[in-house]
XYZ file of C-alpha atoms in Angstrom:
781
model
C 91.027 102.592 82.834
C 91.148 101.954 86.505
C 87.878 102.524 87.946
C 87.125 102.530 91.469
C 83.402 102.087 92.387
C 81.321 101.596 95.697
C 77.173 101.446 95.032
C 77.183 101.731 91.700
C 75.640 99.599 90.147
C 73.493 101.900 88.089
C 76.217 103.657 86.382
C 77.855 100.799 84.657
C 76.767 99.686 81.744
C 76.136 103.271 80.458
C 80.111 103.934 81.561
C 81.640 100.985 79.845
C 79.376 101.515 76.962
C 80.628 105.270 76.830
C 84.517 104.282 77.048
C 84.029 101.301 74.419
C 82.226 103.974 71.903
C 85.221 106.622 73.323
C 87.992 104.018 72.680
C 86.783 101.958 69.789
C 88.950 99.397 68.592
C 91.906 100.695 71.168
C 94.120 98.283 73.246
C 92.415 99.376 76.394
C 91.121 97.360 79.343
C 88.519 98.286 82.086
C 89.323 97.475 85.939
C 86.970 97.863 88.451
C 87.506 97.921 91.998
C 84.637 97.505 93.669
C 83.773 98.258 97.456
C 80.119 97.458 97.203
C 77.856 96.175 99.632
C 74.559 96.079 97.059
C 74.657 94.419 93.884
C 77.224 96.759 91.873
C 79.770 93.695 91.384
C 77.084 91.068 90.221
C 75.920 94.245 87.827
C 79.629 94.261 86.560
C 80.169 90.571 86.229
C 76.849 90.998 83.476
C 78.158 93.800 82.048
C 81.535 91.997 81.398
C 80.453 89.223 79.859
C 78.620 91.301 76.928
C 81.149 94.025 76.475
C 82.663 94.762 73.909
C 86.257 95.870 75.395
C 87.572 93.289 77.938
C 86.407 94.175 81.783
C 87.846 92.759 84.538
C 86.853 93.186 88.751
C 88.412 93.232 91.320
C 86.089 93.360 95.135
C 87.382 94.066 98.574
C 85.588 92.246 101.180
C 84.731 94.745 104.133
C 88.096 93.597 106.093
C 90.305 94.713 102.721
C 88.991 98.136 102.368
C 91.639 99.812 104.356
C 92.393 103.109 102.960
C 89.750 104.213 101.050
C 89.186 104.981 97.403
C 92.846 105.728 97.118
C 93.647 102.319 98.140
C 91.558 100.921 95.974
C 93.156 102.981 93.478
C 96.501 101.654 94.153
C 95.075 98.036 94.257
C 94.282 98.737 91.041
C 97.490 100.107 89.736
C 99.397 97.339 91.064
C 97.321 95.040 89.271
C 98.438 96.859 86.020
C 101.982 96.698 86.145
C 101.752 93.037 86.994
C 99.866 92.635 83.810
C 102.519 94.759 81.852
C 100.162 97.540 81.235
C 102.505 101.016 80.453
C 99.496 103.731 81.338
C 97.058 103.453 83.821
C 93.984 105.932 83.347
C 92.081 106.429 86.740
C 88.359 107.835 86.468
C 85.708 107.457 89.051
C 82.412 105.557 88.479
C 79.370 108.473 88.981
C 79.704 109.634 85.575
C 81.398 112.901 86.374
C 84.462 112.273 84.931
C 83.583 112.197 80.838
C 84.787 108.802 79.498
C 84.929 110.589 76.264
C 87.738 113.169 77.820
C 90.034 110.139 78.303
C 91.311 109.383 74.606
C 92.115 112.709 74.530
C 93.645 113.011 77.974
C 96.012 109.652 76.980
C 96.986 111.495 73.872
C 97.855 114.421 75.716
C 100.194 112.237 77.593
C 101.750 110.910 75.330
C 102.475 114.042 72.635
C 103.963 115.686 75.687
C 106.258 113.086 76.472
C 104.751 113.413 80.506
C 104.661 111.744 83.312
C 101.410 112.358 84.372
C 98.443 113.864 82.490
C 95.586 115.486 85.001
C 92.513 116.136 84.168
C 91.670 119.839 84.806
C 88.290 121.705 85.590
C 90.498 124.847 86.267
C 92.202 125.690 82.760
C 90.762 126.207 79.348
C 87.155 125.504 78.645
C 86.956 123.214 82.086
C 84.524 123.853 84.681
C 83.214 122.304 87.456
C 79.671 122.755 87.469
C 79.044 119.305 88.151
C 79.770 120.163 92.303
C 76.222 120.241 93.533
C 75.961 123.105 95.996
C 78.161 126.597 96.223
C 79.625 125.297 99.384
C 80.757 122.062 97.513
C 82.748 124.880 95.311
C 84.189 126.757 98.010
C 85.326 123.435 99.912
C 87.182 122.082 96.668
C 88.860 125.457 95.810
C 90.166 125.646 99.387
C 91.475 122.217 99.420
C 93.265 122.956 95.988
C 94.981 125.760 97.415
C 95.420 124.797 100.604
C 97.236 121.990 98.842
C 99.157 124.036 96.760
C 100.194 126.271 99.145
C 102.068 123.264 100.724
C 103.246 121.374 98.077
C 104.228 125.190 96.207
C 106.794 123.555 94.450
C 105.477 120.021 93.068
C 102.180 121.566 92.633
C 103.419 124.216 90.023
C 102.486 122.114 87.270
C 99.182 121.060 88.417
C 96.368 123.506 88.396
C 93.738 120.586 89.924
C 95.579 118.462 92.213
C 92.016 117.501 93.679
C 91.197 115.793 90.694
C 90.609 111.785 90.248
C 90.982 111.678 86.735
C 94.485 111.490 85.448
C 96.595 109.055 83.833
C 99.605 107.856 84.723
C 102.972 106.062 82.875
C 102.999 103.368 85.664
C 106.841 102.879 85.216
C 107.356 106.548 86.597
C 105.741 105.906 90.039
C 107.108 103.998 93.047
C 103.805 101.983 94.048
C 105.444 100.699 96.782
C 106.008 104.355 98.360
C 102.398 104.850 98.095
C 99.955 105.143 101.190
C 96.609 106.504 100.476
C 94.118 107.226 102.791
C 90.782 108.451 101.493
C 89.839 109.972 98.495
C 92.966 111.990 97.274
C 95.179 109.691 95.689
C 96.385 111.761 92.775
C 97.730 114.028 95.457
C 99.602 111.401 97.136
C 101.108 110.560 93.920
C 102.084 113.536 93.313
C 103.428 114.118 96.722
C 105.895 110.855 96.921
C 107.285 111.042 93.418
C 109.836 112.701 92.484
C 110.333 115.042 89.238
C 106.946 114.298 87.529
C 106.218 115.682 84.169
C 102.727 116.843 84.375
C 100.217 117.716 81.677
C 97.074 118.912 81.877
C 93.502 118.763 79.815
C 90.352 120.796 80.206
C 87.690 119.234 81.160
C 83.745 119.697 82.444
C 83.294 117.765 85.622
C 79.791 116.704 85.149
C 76.420 115.573 87.397
C 76.049 112.204 89.032
C 74.531 110.400 86.739
C 73.231 108.038 89.419
C 73.645 107.407 93.200
C 75.063 109.584 95.845
C 78.286 111.322 96.576
C 80.901 109.869 99.178
C 82.341 113.376 100.482
C 81.407 113.749 104.004
C 82.586 116.306 106.844
C 84.737 113.100 107.748
C 86.596 112.461 104.773
C 87.339 116.747 104.992
C 89.592 115.862 108.220
C 90.997 113.000 106.590
C 91.756 115.328 104.200
C 93.220 117.424 106.360
C 94.959 114.914 108.572
C 96.299 113.432 105.144
C 98.063 116.578 103.917
C 100.390 117.334 107.170
C 101.038 113.770 107.153
C 102.446 113.871 103.501
C 104.176 117.309 103.742
C 105.786 115.551 107.839
C 106.682 112.385 105.064
C 108.630 114.720 102.448
C 110.518 116.144 105.304
C 111.295 113.318 107.784
C 111.539 110.080 105.304
C 110.895 107.069 106.266
C 110.161 108.593 110.779
C 106.818 110.528 109.165
C 104.277 108.263 109.580
C 105.629 108.125 113.683
C 105.862 111.498 113.579
C 102.274 112.101 112.448
C 100.924 110.212 114.501
C 102.757 111.896 117.053
C 101.402 115.037 116.523
C 98.359 114.296 115.797
C 97.916 112.607 119.015
C 99.353 115.732 120.712
C 96.507 117.954 118.787
C 93.758 115.796 120.193
C 95.886 116.100 123.774
C 95.579 119.881 123.216
C 92.617 120.071 122.639
C 91.002 117.695 125.250
C 93.411 119.970 127.824
C 91.217 122.658 126.580
C 88.413 120.651 127.118
C 89.693 119.681 130.461
C 90.683 122.607 131.302
C 86.595 124.068 131.155
C 84.924 121.577 132.384
C 87.263 121.811 135.490
C 86.339 125.583 135.922
C 82.759 124.441 135.240
C 82.390 121.899 138.234
C 84.537 123.909 140.910
C 83.294 127.974 139.449
C 79.923 126.559 138.452
C 78.510 124.213 140.487
C 81.188 124.850 143.497
C 82.594 120.967 143.450
C 85.684 120.433 145.690
C 89.178 120.607 143.365
C 90.316 117.316 143.402
C 86.685 115.910 143.180
C 86.580 118.266 140.337
C 89.789 116.817 138.572
C 88.426 113.313 138.465
C 85.431 114.477 136.934
C 87.012 116.753 134.635
C 88.906 113.366 133.633
C 86.438 111.302 132.805
C 85.028 114.418 130.188
C 88.119 114.904 128.621
C 88.703 111.060 128.270
C 85.538 110.651 126.716
C 86.645 113.857 124.377
C 90.151 112.669 123.614
C 89.255 108.798 123.093
C 86.537 109.602 120.038
C 89.355 111.886 118.368
C 92.152 109.538 118.699
C 90.140 105.952 118.502
C 88.667 107.907 114.766
C 91.266 110.463 113.749
C 94.921 109.214 114.872
C 95.062 105.834 114.800
C 92.350 104.993 111.976
C 91.950 101.582 110.422
C 91.077 98.684 111.627
C 92.520 97.441 114.818
C 93.430 94.801 117.283
C 90.277 94.857 119.742
C 86.967 95.843 119.476
C 86.384 99.292 120.996
C 84.991 98.882 124.343
C 87.896 96.938 124.753
C 89.769 100.035 123.957
C 88.052 102.250 125.604
C 87.416 100.754 128.443
C 92.326 100.378 128.489
C 92.044 104.254 127.232
C 90.000 105.102 130.245
C 92.111 103.087 132.960
C 94.993 104.442 131.489
C 93.918 108.115 131.718
C 92.724 107.412 135.535
C 95.555 105.743 136.704
C 97.704 108.886 135.305
C 95.070 111.418 137.583
C 96.402 109.088 140.701
C 99.793 110.321 139.681
C 98.677 113.815 139.001
C 96.491 114.359 142.028
C 99.596 114.609 144.427
C 101.665 116.801 142.128
C 98.617 119.269 141.294
C 97.980 119.234 144.997
C 101.689 120.017 145.891
C 101.985 122.991 142.860
C 98.370 124.776 144.053
C 98.787 124.529 147.977
C 103.249 124.678 147.930
C 103.591 126.903 144.562
C 100.328 128.453 145.018
C 100.663 127.884 141.158
C 96.965 128.923 139.923
C 94.365 125.451 140.068
C 93.951 125.893 136.061
C 97.694 126.404 135.256
C 98.806 123.663 137.442
C 95.951 121.371 135.903
C 97.623 121.995 132.426
C 100.709 121.371 133.872
C 100.211 117.923 134.936
C 98.390 116.901 131.887
C 101.594 117.871 129.989
C 103.809 115.813 132.023
C 101.309 112.745 131.354
C 101.061 113.159 127.703
C 104.779 110.831 126.578
C 102.620 107.946 129.641
C 100.116 108.039 127.766
C 101.329 108.052 124.320
C 102.969 104.862 124.477
C 100.534 103.115 125.646
C 98.169 104.118 123.656
C 100.279 103.893 120.484
C 101.941 100.314 121.917
C 99.048 98.530 123.073
C 95.649 99.763 122.921
C 95.459 101.209 119.400
C 97.277 98.556 117.747
C 96.424 97.805 114.670
C 95.350 94.643 113.282
C 97.774 91.850 112.116
C 97.617 88.936 110.377
C 100.839 86.752 111.319
C 99.746 84.072 108.236
C 102.595 83.334 106.100
C 100.888 83.148 102.837
C 99.203 86.249 100.738
C 96.857 86.656 98.432
C 94.724 88.773 96.242
C 90.810 88.027 95.238
C 89.738 88.823 91.672
C 86.684 88.246 89.027
C 87.520 87.290 85.180
C 84.356 87.828 82.639
C 84.324 84.104 82.397
C 84.332 83.090 86.076
C 82.432 84.947 87.778
C 83.167 83.623 91.526
C 86.060 84.675 93.381
C 89.641 83.275 92.335
C 92.885 83.126 93.646
C 94.612 85.317 91.201
C 97.823 85.737 92.692
C 99.297 83.495 95.494
C 102.858 83.513 97.214
C 104.826 82.172 99.755
C 106.719 85.226 100.530
C 106.430 85.618 104.190
C 106.258 89.061 106.045
C 110.052 89.693 107.307
C 109.607 92.770 108.668
C 110.289 94.019 111.869
C 112.752 94.363 114.538
C 115.135 91.992 113.137
C 118.580 92.107 111.144
C 118.153 89.958 108.109
C 121.474 89.058 106.526
C 122.782 86.965 104.124
C 126.531 85.501 104.830
C 127.971 85.026 101.245
C 131.705 83.783 103.048
C 132.559 80.043 101.956
C 133.816 78.965 105.291
C 130.335 77.342 106.173
C 128.965 77.875 110.182
C 130.581 79.897 112.402
C 132.314 78.456 115.312
C 129.864 76.754 117.568
C 130.970 75.367 120.948
C 128.696 72.268 122.230
C 127.827 72.244 125.848
C 125.531 69.437 125.681
C 125.421 67.124 122.571
C 125.042 63.341 124.317
C 121.092 62.935 123.464
C 118.923 61.719 126.363
C 115.472 61.451 124.781
C 114.336 59.943 121.864
C 111.173 60.109 119.512
C 110.455 57.896 116.788
C 107.088 59.690 114.839
C 105.248 56.859 112.936
C 108.576 56.477 111.436
C 108.085 58.738 109.109
C 110.636 60.859 111.505
C 112.754 60.188 114.135
C 114.345 63.140 117.138
C 116.894 63.240 119.555
C 116.968 65.599 122.098
C 119.489 66.491 125.102
C 115.993 67.643 126.914
C 112.570 66.592 127.476
C 110.043 67.099 125.057
C 107.016 66.514 126.413
C 104.654 67.294 123.132
C 106.354 64.287 121.552
C 106.198 61.389 124.967
C 103.725 59.881 122.714
C 106.713 58.957 120.463
C 109.151 58.000 123.009
C 111.494 55.475 122.001
C 114.223 53.548 122.939
C 116.010 53.918 119.835
C 119.804 54.989 119.183
C 121.173 55.446 116.314
C 121.167 58.593 114.257
C 117.952 60.490 113.764
C 116.442 63.146 110.860
C 116.463 66.188 113.782
C 119.237 66.162 116.541
C 118.493 69.053 119.555
C 122.224 69.339 121.147
C 122.857 72.697 123.796
C 125.737 75.041 123.097
C 126.389 78.605 121.862
C 128.349 79.953 118.663
C 129.295 83.156 117.145
C 131.134 85.559 118.865
C 128.622 85.697 122.160
C 128.353 89.076 122.444
C 125.317 91.074 123.370
C 123.612 92.985 120.102
C 121.039 95.609 119.899
C 119.036 94.449 118.046
C 117.622 89.924 116.965
C 119.549 88.993 113.944
C 118.610 85.841 111.867
C 121.452 84.779 109.449
C 121.101 82.538 106.704
C 124.587 81.184 105.647
C 124.802 80.740 101.823
C 127.900 78.116 101.860
C 125.751 75.675 103.415
C 122.043 75.511 104.306
C 122.250 76.733 107.353
C 120.075 79.190 109.236
C 120.653 80.945 112.644
C 118.641 83.201 115.010
C 120.438 85.575 117.562
C 118.890 87.588 120.720
C 119.953 91.014 122.307
C 121.749 89.155 125.545
C 124.753 86.911 123.415
C 125.275 83.736 124.476
C 123.342 83.487 127.212
C 119.533 83.955 125.067
C 117.698 82.025 123.392
C 120.004 81.305 119.980
C 119.671 78.688 117.795
C 121.170 77.594 115.103
C 120.013 75.454 112.759
C 122.552 73.072 110.199
C 120.766 71.206 106.977
C 123.505 69.756 105.729
C 122.742 66.129 106.221
C 120.746 65.770 109.040
C 119.154 68.408 110.466
C 121.295 69.764 113.641
C 119.780 72.604 115.585
C 122.359 73.846 118.844
C 120.073 75.452 121.433
C 121.209 78.202 123.556
C 120.988 77.445 127.537
C 117.944 80.324 127.295
C 116.076 78.076 125.459
C 117.029 74.667 127.249
C 115.261 76.132 130.391
C 112.388 76.341 128.767
C 111.520 72.746 126.034
C 108.252 73.654 125.413
C 108.913 77.396 123.815
C 112.137 75.377 121.929
C 109.329 72.837 121.371
C 107.416 75.619 119.719
C 108.691 77.826 117.819
C 111.697 75.623 116.568
C 111.349 71.796 116.840
C 107.930 71.678 115.658
C 108.323 73.938 112.470
C 110.641 71.666 111.281
C 108.980 68.685 111.997
C 106.273 70.563 109.693
C 108.869 70.924 106.486
C 110.504 67.319 106.814
C 107.280 65.290 107.426
C 106.335 67.856 103.231
C 109.521 66.181 102.307
C 108.071 62.823 103.152
C 104.862 63.374 101.087
C 102.679 63.998 104.471
C 101.192 67.269 105.901
C 101.178 68.250 109.540
C 98.211 70.349 109.709
C 97.000 72.326 112.486
C 93.811 70.525 113.338
C 91.992 68.253 115.821
C 91.702 64.893 114.741
C 88.648 62.120 116.464
C 87.021 58.813 115.240
C 83.525 59.182 115.242
C 80.615 56.844 114.725
C 83.694 54.663 112.627
C 84.486 58.004 110.934
C 87.498 60.218 110.947
C 87.073 63.855 111.476
C 89.145 67.265 110.820
C 88.455 70.443 113.433
C 90.356 73.287 111.928
C 90.243 76.589 113.408
C 92.370 79.768 113.984
C 94.235 79.553 117.335
C 92.697 79.689 120.171
C 88.699 79.516 118.725
C 87.858 76.669 121.032
C 88.997 73.403 119.483
C 90.624 72.195 121.957
C 87.152 72.584 124.481
C 85.152 70.714 121.351
C 87.382 68.162 121.609
C 86.792 67.406 125.394
C 83.271 67.437 124.992
C 82.948 65.154 122.053
C 85.232 62.817 123.576
C 83.201 62.837 127.070
C 79.601 63.046 125.711
C 79.826 61.170 122.170
C 82.215 58.666 122.992
C 84.339 59.676 120.114
C 88.028 58.352 119.641
C 90.594 60.445 119.991
C 94.164 60.881 117.891
C 94.929 64.888 117.871
C 94.033 68.371 119.797
C 96.265 70.601 117.693
C 98.394 68.903 115.180
C 97.221 65.946 112.371
C 99.296 64.276 109.846
C 98.040 63.708 107.058
C 98.482 61.230 103.881
C 98.122 62.162 100.718
C 95.099 58.918 100.263
C 93.276 61.125 103.012
C 94.402 58.661 106.095
C 95.356 60.585 109.471
C 97.661 59.627 111.468
C 97.492 60.484 115.443
C 99.714 63.541 116.912
C 98.608 63.345 120.787
C 100.138 66.052 121.582
C 98.957 67.374 125.851
C 96.440 69.277 125.173
C 96.782 73.562 126.263
C 94.325 74.599 128.681
C 93.229 78.161 128.074
C 90.872 80.370 129.719
C 87.677 79.601 127.835
C 88.859 75.448 127.502
C 88.260 75.619 131.393
C 84.803 74.979 130.675
C 84.987 71.781 129.146
C 87.317 70.378 131.765
C 86.251 67.617 134.217
C 88.028 69.288 137.345
C 86.799 66.076 139.126
C 90.173 64.570 137.441
C 92.966 66.910 138.833
C 93.828 67.539 142.808
C 92.431 70.901 143.702
C 95.685 72.397 143.813
C 96.319 71.034 139.921
C 92.320 72.883 139.462
C 93.515 76.584 141.071
C 97.053 76.438 139.434
C 95.385 75.525 136.459
C 93.348 79.074 136.536
C 95.921 81.119 136.784
C 97.934 79.038 133.628
C 95.024 79.465 131.825
C 94.972 82.718 132.219
C 98.289 84.113 131.477
C 98.435 81.563 128.519
C 95.593 82.423 126.755
C 95.184 84.198 123.110
C 95.415 87.396 125.445
C 98.590 86.420 127.004
C 99.861 85.528 123.502
C 98.526 88.379 121.772
C 100.645 90.593 124.240
C 103.620 88.503 123.626
C 103.178 88.851 119.753
C 103.322 92.395 119.955
C 106.158 92.664 122.486
C 107.947 90.352 119.454
C 107.822 93.934 117.317
C 109.207 96.276 119.513
C 112.856 95.091 119.715
C 112.998 93.224 122.834
C 114.281 90.039 123.494
C 111.160 87.832 123.109
C 112.001 84.271 122.791
C 114.344 84.732 126.203
C 111.790 86.693 127.569
C 108.919 83.865 126.505
C 111.330 81.002 127.887
C 111.495 82.795 130.969
C 107.662 83.527 131.848
C 107.184 79.551 130.348
C 109.877 78.405 133.350
C 108.500 80.464 135.585
C 104.641 79.652 135.138
C 104.589 76.485 132.866
C 102.061 76.279 130.196
C 98.424 74.344 131.126
C 99.305 71.111 129.390
C 97.594 67.553 130.701
C 97.686 64.427 128.644
C 93.902 63.836 127.462
C 93.754 60.762 130.313
C 94.089 63.414 132.777
C 90.968 65.563 131.935
C 88.658 62.842 130.671
C 87.888 59.162 130.084
C 88.567 58.362 126.696
C 90.037 55.590 124.094
C 92.422 56.637 121.729
C 92.933 55.826 117.706
C 96.021 55.460 115.844
C 94.873 55.833 112.431
C 91.203 56.473 110.501
C 90.349 57.624 107.245
C 89.492 61.275 107.381
C 85.876 61.374 105.744
C 84.157 64.818 107.234
C 86.145 68.064 107.872
C 84.371 70.870 109.861
C 86.101 74.283 110.261
C 84.709 76.159 113.235
C 84.374 79.896 113.456
C 82.496 82.095 116.344
C 79.943 83.280 114.643
C 76.015 83.875 114.408
C 74.644 79.983 113.671
C 75.036 78.625 110.150
C 76.103 75.612 108.176
C 77.598 75.193 105.019
C 79.198 73.621 102.389
C 83.298 74.952 101.623
C 84.269 74.739 98.233
C 87.658 73.215 97.431
C 89.934 76.152 96.554
C 88.781 78.389 99.883
C 88.903 75.136 101.889
C 92.952 74.932 100.858
C 93.454 78.105 101.198
C 91.866 78.517 104.986
C 93.805 75.071 106.133
C 97.026 75.949 105.506
C 96.440 80.131 106.512
C 95.167 78.211 110.107
C 97.747 75.820 109.924
C 100.169 79.246 109.349
C 98.418 80.826 112.133
C 100.052 78.331 114.505
C 103.268 79.815 113.750
C 102.276 83.252 114.191
C 104.673 83.955 117.340
C 108.516 85.180 116.443
C 110.734 83.833 115.293
C 109.241 81.412 112.704
C 108.585 84.063 110.024
C 111.992 85.081 110.009
C 114.195 81.807 110.207
C 111.677 79.575 107.959
C 112.601 80.772 104.322
C 115.766 79.535 105.259
C 115.045 76.394 105.400
C 116.288 73.665 102.774
C 115.013 70.162 103.684
C 116.510 67.215 101.828
C 117.050 69.488 99.197
C 114.243 71.757 98.651
C 113.658 74.949 99.940
C 111.466 76.748 101.690
C 108.889 78.093 98.522
C 109.139 74.620 96.733
C 107.927 72.591 100.142
C 105.292 74.602 100.711
C 104.262 74.194 96.870
C 104.507 70.809 97.746
C 102.643 70.964 101.387
C 99.109 72.286 99.397
C 99.405 69.612 97.073
C 99.923 66.880 99.362
C 96.797 68.174 101.305
C 94.452 69.014 98.253
C 94.985 65.237 97.086
C 94.259 64.276 101.033
C 90.928 66.622 101.560
C 90.046 65.533 97.825
C 87.369 62.978 99.426
C 86.220 64.698 102.197
C 83.568 66.153 103.140
C 84.392 69.993 103.750
C 81.544 72.733 105.762
C 81.781 75.567 107.993
C 80.126 75.589 111.140
C 79.500 78.736 113.222
C 78.491 78.865 116.431
C 78.397 81.932 118.850
C 78.327 80.134 122.413
C 80.812 77.050 121.957
C 78.202 74.715 120.837
C 80.041 73.041 118.273
C 79.815 69.750 119.597
C 76.229 69.967 120.444
C 75.588 69.916 116.488
C 78.644 67.996 114.870
C 77.767 64.324 116.466
C 74.316 64.687 114.230
C 75.803 65.888 111.070
C 78.511 63.200 110.665
C 77.140 61.282 108.026
C 74.162 63.657 107.035
C 73.549 64.113 103.335
C 71.430 67.450 104.238
C 73.500 70.151 102.622
C 70.882 72.933 103.511
C 70.371 72.096 106.677
C 70.991 75.298 109.246
C 72.278 75.305 112.313
C 70.363 77.562 115.144
C 70.022 78.013 118.648
C 67.388 75.392 119.433
C 69.118 72.282 117.272
């Protein structure tokens, strides 16, 4: 039994009691998929502890609720399928779907050998008397008629496609094809599935036991949008989502065209404003209108940017397009004699394509989690805290990149080595040695004169057929442990080949050799991470300092403010420096320094002592820090998903404008330390002031997520799953990394420290060694 709930605390206990009575001792489990903001999950947990039938809970946090009720049901269906269930019965949690009907619904499905059994209000003695008023009856009937008109064949056997009460044979539906939005998951299942045998069971739609209806005019608009999208999906297949977006954008644009034309007429004819100024004012009116509809209806879901940034960008685009429209508008009216309303419509249509591209590719891009790991959270009846019920190292490998497995037994492709004699040698604490034909400034601290065989060798060359291609390609070679990455421009691009037969040999194309920073960040450091794991160390994305004789780790998402905090702690609290970006941890909790040059992003400038830099360096730093800030990298990451040669583009950009990297001694005077035993760990966040302990399971997840976040830029997610280090595959290495990290931080006190204003350095010194677990940080401390 899959029951989606949202703020249904008062309905849970009677619902479970009636289900228990209806099924008796039958083989049934109840799964609540909860999106509540009230005490509903707590009530479910209490009911689960004393219920006759097994009761489980998946609670979705606010950021996980995209897709609404339909997505909640899909999460439940996936969980049921994973647990081997044959049938799933879906019903609402408000008791308008009588629990006593569920066994009969399931029995009808089994008796008729159906794939889907629908509880219908419109056959036999079924009624819809639970609808609260005449208006809801009309709306429900209209939605049913409209759906059957749009899908006359698929819904021929279904009298009530708007029902949320149904039983589904899980083997008969491909859950990966479902893309639910809003309430109508049954319509989604029927529309996207092939040849479902449908049975029906009459039922009386009851009045709500408690709580309020979630239906609204917005859900009605979502339904209409979803219905059209489903119809397009059956016609256009994999292109349907983009087509639906284009159609929606065009529909909003058409309404905006009407608004713009009415506003133009009002300003010209009603207020007597000059034509060009009236066009400007009308554009502002239609901009507000178009933004509200585009943001709320066309590009739905979580967005990568806050609403005000989206609106400002949308307004800038519209006004930029206006500057292009005005000369055309003037020419159409003055030279060709076109009426000003008609000319206005013509110029708006001409601007549609440009506006859609900017809106789709940048302004309304959806929020993406570039983390390699994925987890679902659940609650069991015996343990009411959130626990990880699935941990997968499966990476996100979708995108504009061909993924090829070469099954031939001839080994590597033909390689032409152009630069093989290593000039630079590095020894990282005796754990990993590396040689390179180009200088890697990030490893300058570990430079050595050692010139013998190394664990990792970087050489220049090219490989393969050297032809240009329309898409980037990652090739995993089955005959030997090797992987290659090739971009569009053939032999002149940012290509690389990693041969892991014995030691690791990386053949690098000419474009990457011109930008060693891109080579290190996107290839070398990823290899170092997993080579260190094979040697029982973790390369953790964190800063490390020695403060008052104790080791302190700082972990955060990329570009949160870690570097600025390190600079302030070193300068103001006399902390000894070990690392700013990456720290090597062993299982016994010892940290080894990894002092890469610090990258100065835009918000870090406030912590830099300008007196240590020359005036020209300071001016150039302000330019560099803006380009290489989180916003700049975000644009690059987005471009990486649009079938552009992102590695080559990144290498060229950073060759022209190098990233602002300085060894710490250039920025502040400080003492350094080589190793330290870690005693305190802070996860720093930009939130309202707060301090709390972090439980061990959550800590490991967040530390690994924050480390994965450092490798979010392409092409790591494409080539990493093919890595084989010392006979261990990628999945094995990630499991081993987690185990080492778990042991390393087992004796460390971990706390989450949140401030809204980059002031972590003001609080951390007083928290080192403190025993006050309940202390709350605020703006006055």
